[in-house]
Coordinates of C-alpha atoms and ligand atoms in Angstrom, one line a residue:
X203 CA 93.0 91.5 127.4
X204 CA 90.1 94.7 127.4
X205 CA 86.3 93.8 127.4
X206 CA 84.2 94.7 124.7
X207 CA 82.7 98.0 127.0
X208 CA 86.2 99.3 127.5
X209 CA 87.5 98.7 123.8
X210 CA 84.5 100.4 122.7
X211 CA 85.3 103.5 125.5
X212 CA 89.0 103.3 123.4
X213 CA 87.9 102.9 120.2
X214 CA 85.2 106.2 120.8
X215 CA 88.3 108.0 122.3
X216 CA 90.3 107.8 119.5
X217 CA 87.4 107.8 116.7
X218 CA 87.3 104.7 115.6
X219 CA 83.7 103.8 115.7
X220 CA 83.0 102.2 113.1
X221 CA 85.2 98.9 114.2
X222 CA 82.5 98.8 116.7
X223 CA 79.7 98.6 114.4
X224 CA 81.7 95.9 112.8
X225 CA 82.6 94.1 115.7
X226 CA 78.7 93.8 116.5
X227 CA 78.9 91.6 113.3
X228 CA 80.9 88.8 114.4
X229 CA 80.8 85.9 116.1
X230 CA 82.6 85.2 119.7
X231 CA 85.2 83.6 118.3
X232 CA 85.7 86.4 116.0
X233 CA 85.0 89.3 118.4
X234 CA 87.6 87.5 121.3
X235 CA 90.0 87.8 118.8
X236 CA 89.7 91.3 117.5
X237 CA 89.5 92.2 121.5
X238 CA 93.2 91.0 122.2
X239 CA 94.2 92.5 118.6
X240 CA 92.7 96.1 120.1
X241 CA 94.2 95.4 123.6
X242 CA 98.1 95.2 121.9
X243 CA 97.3 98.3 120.0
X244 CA 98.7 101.6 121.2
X245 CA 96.1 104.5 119.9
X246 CA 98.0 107.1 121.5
X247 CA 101.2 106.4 118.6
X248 CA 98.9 105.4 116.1
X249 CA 97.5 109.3 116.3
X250 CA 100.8 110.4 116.9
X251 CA 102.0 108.6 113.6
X252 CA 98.5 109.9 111.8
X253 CA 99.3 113.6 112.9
X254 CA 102.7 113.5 112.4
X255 CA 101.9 112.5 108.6
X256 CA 99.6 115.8 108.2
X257 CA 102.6 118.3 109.3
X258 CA 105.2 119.3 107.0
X259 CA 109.0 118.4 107.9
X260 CA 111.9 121.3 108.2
X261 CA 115.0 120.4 107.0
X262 CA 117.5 122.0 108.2
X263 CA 120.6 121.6 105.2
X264 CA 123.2 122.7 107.8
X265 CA 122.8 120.0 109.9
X266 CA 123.7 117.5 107.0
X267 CA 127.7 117.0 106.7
X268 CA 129.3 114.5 104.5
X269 CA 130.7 111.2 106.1
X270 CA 134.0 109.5 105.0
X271 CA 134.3 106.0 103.2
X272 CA 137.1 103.7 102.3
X273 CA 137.2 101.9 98.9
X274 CA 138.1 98.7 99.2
X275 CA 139.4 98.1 95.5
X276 CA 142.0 101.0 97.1
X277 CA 143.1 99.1 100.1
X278 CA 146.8 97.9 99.1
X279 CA 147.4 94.0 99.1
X280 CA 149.6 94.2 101.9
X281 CA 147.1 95.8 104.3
X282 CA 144.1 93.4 102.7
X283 CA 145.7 90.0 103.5
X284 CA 146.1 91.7 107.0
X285 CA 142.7 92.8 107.4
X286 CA 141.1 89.7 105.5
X287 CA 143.4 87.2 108.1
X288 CA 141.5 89.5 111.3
X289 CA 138.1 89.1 109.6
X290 CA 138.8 85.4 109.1
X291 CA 139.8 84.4 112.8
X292 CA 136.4 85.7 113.3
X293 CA 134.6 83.8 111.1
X294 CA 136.5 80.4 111.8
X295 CA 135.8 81.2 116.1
X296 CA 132.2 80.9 115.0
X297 CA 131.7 84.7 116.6
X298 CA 130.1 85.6 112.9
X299 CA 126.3 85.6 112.4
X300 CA 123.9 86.9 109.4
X301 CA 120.7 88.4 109.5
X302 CA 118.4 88.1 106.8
X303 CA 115.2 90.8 106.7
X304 CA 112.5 89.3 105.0
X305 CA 109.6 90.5 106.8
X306 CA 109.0 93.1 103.8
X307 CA 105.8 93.2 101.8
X308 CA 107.4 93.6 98.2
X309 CA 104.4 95.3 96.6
X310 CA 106.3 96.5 93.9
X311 CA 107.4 93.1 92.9
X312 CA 103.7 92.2 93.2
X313 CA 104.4 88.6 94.2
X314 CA 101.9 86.7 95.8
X315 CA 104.7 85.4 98.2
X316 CA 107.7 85.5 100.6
X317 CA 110.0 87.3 98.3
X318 CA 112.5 85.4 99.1
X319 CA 110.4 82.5 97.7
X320 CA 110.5 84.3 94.3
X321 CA 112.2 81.7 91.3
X322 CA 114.2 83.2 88.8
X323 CA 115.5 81.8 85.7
X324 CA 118.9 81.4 85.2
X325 CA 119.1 80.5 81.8
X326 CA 118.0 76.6 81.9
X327 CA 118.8 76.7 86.6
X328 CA 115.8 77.6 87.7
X329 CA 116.7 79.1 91.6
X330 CA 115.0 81.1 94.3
X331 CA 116.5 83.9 95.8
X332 CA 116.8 81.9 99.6
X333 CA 118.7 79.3 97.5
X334 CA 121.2 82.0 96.1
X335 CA 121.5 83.6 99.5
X336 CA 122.1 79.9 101.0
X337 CA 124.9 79.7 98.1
X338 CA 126.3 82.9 99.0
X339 CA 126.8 81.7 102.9
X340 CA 127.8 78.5 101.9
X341 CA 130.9 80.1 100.6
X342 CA 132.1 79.9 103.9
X343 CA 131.6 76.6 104.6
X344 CA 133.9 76.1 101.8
X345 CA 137.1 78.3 102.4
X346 CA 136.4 78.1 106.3
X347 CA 135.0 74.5 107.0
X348 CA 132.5 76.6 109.0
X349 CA 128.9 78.0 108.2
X350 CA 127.5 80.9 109.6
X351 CA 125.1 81.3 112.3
X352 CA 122.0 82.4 109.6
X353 CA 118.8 84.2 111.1
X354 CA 115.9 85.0 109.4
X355 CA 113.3 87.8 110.1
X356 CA 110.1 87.6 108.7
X357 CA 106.7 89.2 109.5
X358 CA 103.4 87.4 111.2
X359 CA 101.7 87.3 107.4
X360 CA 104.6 85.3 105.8
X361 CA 106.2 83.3 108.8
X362 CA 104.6 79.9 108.4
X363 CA 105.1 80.2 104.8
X364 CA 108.8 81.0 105.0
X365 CA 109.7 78.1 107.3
X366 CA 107.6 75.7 105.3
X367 CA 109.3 76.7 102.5
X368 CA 112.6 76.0 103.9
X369 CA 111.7 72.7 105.2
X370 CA 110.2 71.8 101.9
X371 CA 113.4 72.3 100.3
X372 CA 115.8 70.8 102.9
X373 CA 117.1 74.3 103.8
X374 CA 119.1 74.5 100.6
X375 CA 121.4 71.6 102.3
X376 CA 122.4 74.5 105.0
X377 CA 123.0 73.2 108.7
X378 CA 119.5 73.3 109.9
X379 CA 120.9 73.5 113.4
X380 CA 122.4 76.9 112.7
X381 CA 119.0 78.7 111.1
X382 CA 116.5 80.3 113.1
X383 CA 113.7 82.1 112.4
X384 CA 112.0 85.2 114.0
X385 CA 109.3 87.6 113.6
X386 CA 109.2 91.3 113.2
X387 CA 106.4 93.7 115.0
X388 CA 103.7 95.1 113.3
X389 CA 101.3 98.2 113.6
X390 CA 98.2 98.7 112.4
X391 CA 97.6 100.6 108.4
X392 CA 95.3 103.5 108.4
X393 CA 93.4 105.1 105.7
X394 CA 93.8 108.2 104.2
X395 CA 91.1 109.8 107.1
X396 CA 93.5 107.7 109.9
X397 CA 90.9 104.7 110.2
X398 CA 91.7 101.5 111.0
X399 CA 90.7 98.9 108.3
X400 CA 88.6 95.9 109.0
X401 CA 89.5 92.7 107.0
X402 CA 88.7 89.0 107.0
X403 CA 87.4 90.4 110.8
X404 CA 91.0 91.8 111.9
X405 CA 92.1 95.0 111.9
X406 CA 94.5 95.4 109.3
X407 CA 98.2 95.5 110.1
X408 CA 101.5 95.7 108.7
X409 CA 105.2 95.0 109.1
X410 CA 106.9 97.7 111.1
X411 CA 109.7 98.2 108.5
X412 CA 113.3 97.0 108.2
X413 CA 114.1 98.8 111.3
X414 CA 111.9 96.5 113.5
X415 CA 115.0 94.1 113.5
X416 CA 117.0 95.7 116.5
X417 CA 113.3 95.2 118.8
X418 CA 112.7 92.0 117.4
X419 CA 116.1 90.2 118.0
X420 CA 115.7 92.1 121.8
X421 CA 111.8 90.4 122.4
X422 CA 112.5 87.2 120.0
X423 CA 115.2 86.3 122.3
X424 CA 118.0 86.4 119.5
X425 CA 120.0 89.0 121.2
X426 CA 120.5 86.6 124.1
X427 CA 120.8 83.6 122.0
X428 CA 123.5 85.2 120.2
X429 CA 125.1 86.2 123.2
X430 CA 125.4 83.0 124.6
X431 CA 127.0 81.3 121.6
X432 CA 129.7 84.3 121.9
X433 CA 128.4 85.5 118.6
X434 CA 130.4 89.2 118.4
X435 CA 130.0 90.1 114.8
X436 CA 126.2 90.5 112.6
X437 CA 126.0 91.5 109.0
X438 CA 122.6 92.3 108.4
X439 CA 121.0 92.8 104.8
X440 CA 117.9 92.6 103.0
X441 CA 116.6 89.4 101.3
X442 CA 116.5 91.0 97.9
X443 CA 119.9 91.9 97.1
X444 CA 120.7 88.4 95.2
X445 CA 124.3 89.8 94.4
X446 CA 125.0 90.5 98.8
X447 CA 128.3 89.2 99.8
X448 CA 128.2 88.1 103.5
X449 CA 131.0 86.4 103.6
X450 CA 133.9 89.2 103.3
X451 CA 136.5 88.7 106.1
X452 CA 138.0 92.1 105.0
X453 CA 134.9 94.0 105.4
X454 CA 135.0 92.5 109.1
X455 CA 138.6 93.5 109.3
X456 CA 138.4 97.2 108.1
X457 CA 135.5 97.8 110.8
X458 CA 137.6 95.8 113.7
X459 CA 140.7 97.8 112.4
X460 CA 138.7 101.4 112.3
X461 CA 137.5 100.2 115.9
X462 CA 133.7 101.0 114.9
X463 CA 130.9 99.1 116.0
X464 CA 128.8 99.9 112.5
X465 CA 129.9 99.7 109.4
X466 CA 127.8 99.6 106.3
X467 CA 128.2 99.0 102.4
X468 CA 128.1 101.6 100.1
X469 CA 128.1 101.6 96.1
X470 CA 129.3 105.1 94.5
X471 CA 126.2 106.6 93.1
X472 CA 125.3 105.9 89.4
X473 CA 124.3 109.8 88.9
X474 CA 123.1 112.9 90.8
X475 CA 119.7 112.4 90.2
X476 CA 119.8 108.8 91.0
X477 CA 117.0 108.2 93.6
X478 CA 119.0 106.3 96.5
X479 CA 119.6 107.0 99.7
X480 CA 123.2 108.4 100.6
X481 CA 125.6 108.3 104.0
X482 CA 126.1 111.1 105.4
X483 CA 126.6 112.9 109.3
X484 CA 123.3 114.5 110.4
X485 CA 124.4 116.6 113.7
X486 CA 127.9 114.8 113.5
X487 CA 126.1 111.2 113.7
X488 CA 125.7 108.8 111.5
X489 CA 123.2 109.0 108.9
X490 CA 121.8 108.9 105.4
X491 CA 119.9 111.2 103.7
X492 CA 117.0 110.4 100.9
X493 CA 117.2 111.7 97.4
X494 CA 114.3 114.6 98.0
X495 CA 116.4 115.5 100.9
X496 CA 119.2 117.2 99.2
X497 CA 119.2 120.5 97.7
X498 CA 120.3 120.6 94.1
X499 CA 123.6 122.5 95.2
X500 CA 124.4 119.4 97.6
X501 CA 123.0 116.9 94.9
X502 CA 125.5 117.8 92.6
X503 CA 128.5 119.3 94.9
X504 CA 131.9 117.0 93.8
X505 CA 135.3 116.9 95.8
X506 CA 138.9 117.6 94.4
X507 CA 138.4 114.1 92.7
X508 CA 135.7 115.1 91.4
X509 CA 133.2 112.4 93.1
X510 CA 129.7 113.6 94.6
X511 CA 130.6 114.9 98.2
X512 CA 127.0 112.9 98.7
X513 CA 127.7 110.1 96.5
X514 CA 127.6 106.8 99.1
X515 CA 124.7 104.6 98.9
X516 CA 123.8 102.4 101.2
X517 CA 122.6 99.0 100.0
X518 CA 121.3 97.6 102.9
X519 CA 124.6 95.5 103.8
X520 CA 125.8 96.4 107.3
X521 CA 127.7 95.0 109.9
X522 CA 127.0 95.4 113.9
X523 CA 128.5 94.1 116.8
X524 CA 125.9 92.5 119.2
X525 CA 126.5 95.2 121.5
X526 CA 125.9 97.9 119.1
X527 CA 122.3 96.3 118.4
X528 CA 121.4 95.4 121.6
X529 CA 122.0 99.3 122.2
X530 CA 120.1 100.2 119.7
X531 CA 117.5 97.7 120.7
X532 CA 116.8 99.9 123.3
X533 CA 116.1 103.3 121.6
X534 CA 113.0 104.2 119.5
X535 CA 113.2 104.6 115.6
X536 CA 111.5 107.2 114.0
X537 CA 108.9 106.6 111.9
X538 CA 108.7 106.9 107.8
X539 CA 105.6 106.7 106.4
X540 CA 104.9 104.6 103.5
X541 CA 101.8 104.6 100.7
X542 CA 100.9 101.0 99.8
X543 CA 97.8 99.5 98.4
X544 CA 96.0 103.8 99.1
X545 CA 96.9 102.9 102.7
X546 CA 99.7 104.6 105.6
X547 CA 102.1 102.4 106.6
X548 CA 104.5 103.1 109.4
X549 CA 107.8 102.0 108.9
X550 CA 111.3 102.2 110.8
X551 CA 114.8 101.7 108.6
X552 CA 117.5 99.9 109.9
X553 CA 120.4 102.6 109.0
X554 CA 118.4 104.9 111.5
X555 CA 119.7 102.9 114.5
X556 CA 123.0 104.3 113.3
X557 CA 123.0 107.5 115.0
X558 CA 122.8 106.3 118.2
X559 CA 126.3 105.4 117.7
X560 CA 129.0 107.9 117.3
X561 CA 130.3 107.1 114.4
X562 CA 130.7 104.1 111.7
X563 CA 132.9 103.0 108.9
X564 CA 131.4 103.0 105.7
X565 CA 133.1 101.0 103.1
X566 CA 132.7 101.2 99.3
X567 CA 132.3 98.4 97.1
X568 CA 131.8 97.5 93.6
X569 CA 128.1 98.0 92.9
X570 CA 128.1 95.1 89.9
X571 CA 129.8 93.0 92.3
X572 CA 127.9 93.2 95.6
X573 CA 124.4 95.1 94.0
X574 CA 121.3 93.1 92.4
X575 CA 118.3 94.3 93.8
X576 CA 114.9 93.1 93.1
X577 CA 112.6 95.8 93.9
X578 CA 110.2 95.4 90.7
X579 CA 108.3 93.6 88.5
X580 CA 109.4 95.2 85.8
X581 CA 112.3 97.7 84.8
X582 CA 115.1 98.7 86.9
X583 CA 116.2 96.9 90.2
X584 CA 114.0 94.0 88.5
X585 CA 114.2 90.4 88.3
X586 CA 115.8 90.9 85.0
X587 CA 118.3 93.2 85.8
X588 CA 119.1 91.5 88.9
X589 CA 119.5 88.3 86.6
X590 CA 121.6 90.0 84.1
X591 CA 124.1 90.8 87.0
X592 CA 124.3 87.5 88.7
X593 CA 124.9 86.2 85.6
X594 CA 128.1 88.5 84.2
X595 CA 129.5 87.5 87.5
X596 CA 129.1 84.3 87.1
X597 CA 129.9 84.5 83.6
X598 CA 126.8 82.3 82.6
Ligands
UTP89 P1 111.9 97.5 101.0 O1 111.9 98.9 101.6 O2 112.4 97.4 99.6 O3 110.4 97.0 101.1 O4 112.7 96.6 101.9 P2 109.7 95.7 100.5 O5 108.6 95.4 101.5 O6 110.6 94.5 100.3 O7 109.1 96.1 99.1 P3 108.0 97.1 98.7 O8 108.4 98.5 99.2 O9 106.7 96.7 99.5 O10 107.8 97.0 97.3 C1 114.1 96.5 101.9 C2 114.4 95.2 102.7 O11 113.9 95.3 104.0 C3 113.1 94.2 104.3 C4 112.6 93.7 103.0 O12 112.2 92.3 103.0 C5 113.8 93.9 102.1 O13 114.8 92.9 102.3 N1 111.9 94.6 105.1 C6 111.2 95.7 104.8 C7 111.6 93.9 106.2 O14 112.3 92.9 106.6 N2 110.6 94.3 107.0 C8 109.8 95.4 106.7 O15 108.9 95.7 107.4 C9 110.2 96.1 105.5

């Protein structure tokens, strides 16, 4: 940990006086504490990050190719017993594991909340979105007498809260032995000058985005836990997706069969304006590319079938080998930068580990099947919408 003299010497470096005028405020307790939070902070990224926002991006279009996907409503029945038979030796070996990212914030939802602690109403079942991803894993348990390994990511603002909530409700009558919880990094928010923000006497941070997973599991220790339970297969996704389907042998399959190491979920885009992200090759490697991204032409360009050449997007649902994170693991993200609450936020996305492979299977799904996402309060990608889904496929 730095003294006070050489935090203030750091903070003058990199402009940032005025946390020392409010660090003269508070008490020792106080000031010992915002000392080790300015000792783990790296100033020379943070202005990186801060200068990086200010200068405008080239795209270059060229460099953007289209990547291939396999429908799986297309696969034959034949070829799908084989590959759901593969993807179920897995599963029953106990090599399968899922990762659950719910370090998020959800400011659109505007919950006051883990997210996955939000209730919704299912006509007269009341159910929180753990519970219905606990239903979806239990699945397994069911057709395979086994339940997967389940690990949950969330951020240092909602950990405690997440694992009391868990306890509190028994862990949804999952194997307590086979959940494990871990947090994701964090950086520090800036203003719209690039100062840090004092609050409650902390400087303000927040969670590093979806693509702090790969550097969590490394420092949390999961990686190596995983490996020594012989865990080969991950299928990571996002806690808000209340329609995900985890347990799909085939999908396991197809990417064992196609010899990846990544494969990701895809639903066929709704329309060419439809603000998603979309799979793609970016110098030949795995990729996606954001709705702004594309140029009309590419927006609307359709193959011989007459689908959008860019028409795969991803819904956070992929699958890794342990290897393929642990590679990743090692590499730095780029950074995105987010505006929430008037304030930067650095993120890093999960997909962006991607191209540090050399290629990946991406496999389309039926998006009323596999696609509920609740992003807002109101709206689309809503709790109602998300609601109205569930339900047709339940028929409730
Ligand atoms: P979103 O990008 O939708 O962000 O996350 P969010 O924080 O949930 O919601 P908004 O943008 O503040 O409204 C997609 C998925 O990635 C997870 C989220 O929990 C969600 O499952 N995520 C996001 C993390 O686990 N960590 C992060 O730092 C960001």
């Amino acid at each position: 940990m730095i003294d006070q003299e050489m935090a203030k010497i750091e903070l003058k470096k990199y402009n940032q006086e005025h946390i020392i005028e409010q660090m003269e405020k508070l008490n020792n307790l106080e000031k010992k504490e915002l000392l080790e939070q300015i000792s783990q902070i790296d100033f020379e990224e943070i202005t990186k990050l801060y200068k990086n926002i200010k200068t405008k991006k080239e795209i270059n279009q060229t460099q953007i190719t289209p990547i291939y996907y396999i429908d799986k409503e297309k696969i034959n029945d034949t070829e799908k017993n084989r590959l759901q038979e593969n993807g179920e030796q897995i599963i029953k070996n106990d090599q399968y594991a899922v990762v659950t990212m719910a370090g998020g914030q959800g400011t659109r939802l505007g919950f006051n909340g883990p997210k996955g602690t939000f209730k919704l109403n299912i006509d007269d079942n009341e159910k929180y979105i753990f519970e219905i991803l606990a239903e979806s894993l239990k699945k397994s348990k069911k057709l395979y007498n086994i339940l997967p390994y389940w690990y949950i990511m969330t951020s240092e603002q909602n950990n405690n809260q997440t694992i009391e909530f868990f306890e509190e409700h028994n862990y949804f009558e999952y194997d307590k032995e086979k959940v494990k919880f871990f947090k994701q990094g964090e950086l520090p928010v800036l203003t719209e000058d690039g100062k840090l923000v004092i609050e409650n006497s902390k400087i303000k941070t927040a969670s590093n985005g979806n693509g702090g997973v790969y550097s969590a599991m490394k420092k949390s220790k999961i990686l190596d836990d995983m490996k020594s339970k012989n865990i080969k297969w991950v299928y990571i996704f996002g806690v808000d997706n209340i329609m995900v389907n985890p347990i799909d042998p085939i999908f396991i399959g197809l990417t064992i069969k196609q010899n990846m190491q990544v494969a990701s979920k895809s639903v066929a885009k709704a329309y060419p304006e439809e603000k998603v992200g979309v799979f793609c090759k970016r110098n030949g490697r795995p990729s996606t590319v954001e709705y702004i991204e594309l140029s009309e032409k590419m927006r609307i360009e359709c193959n011989k079938n007459g689908e959008l050449v860019y028409g795969e997007a991803n819904i956070i649902s992929h699958l890794l080998t342990v290897e393929a994170i642990e590679k990743i693991s090692n590499k730095d993200l780029k950074y995105h930068v987010a505006v929430k609450n008037n304030l930067y936020k650095f993120e890093t996305f999960v997909f962006d580990g991607f191209e540090y492979l050399d290629d990946m299977l991406v496999m389309r799904v039926k998006r009323d099947e596999e696609f509920a996402p609740i992003k807002n309060k109101e709206g689309i990608d809503s709790p109602e919408t998300a609601k109205e889904i569930y339900k047709r496929k339940l028929n409730i």
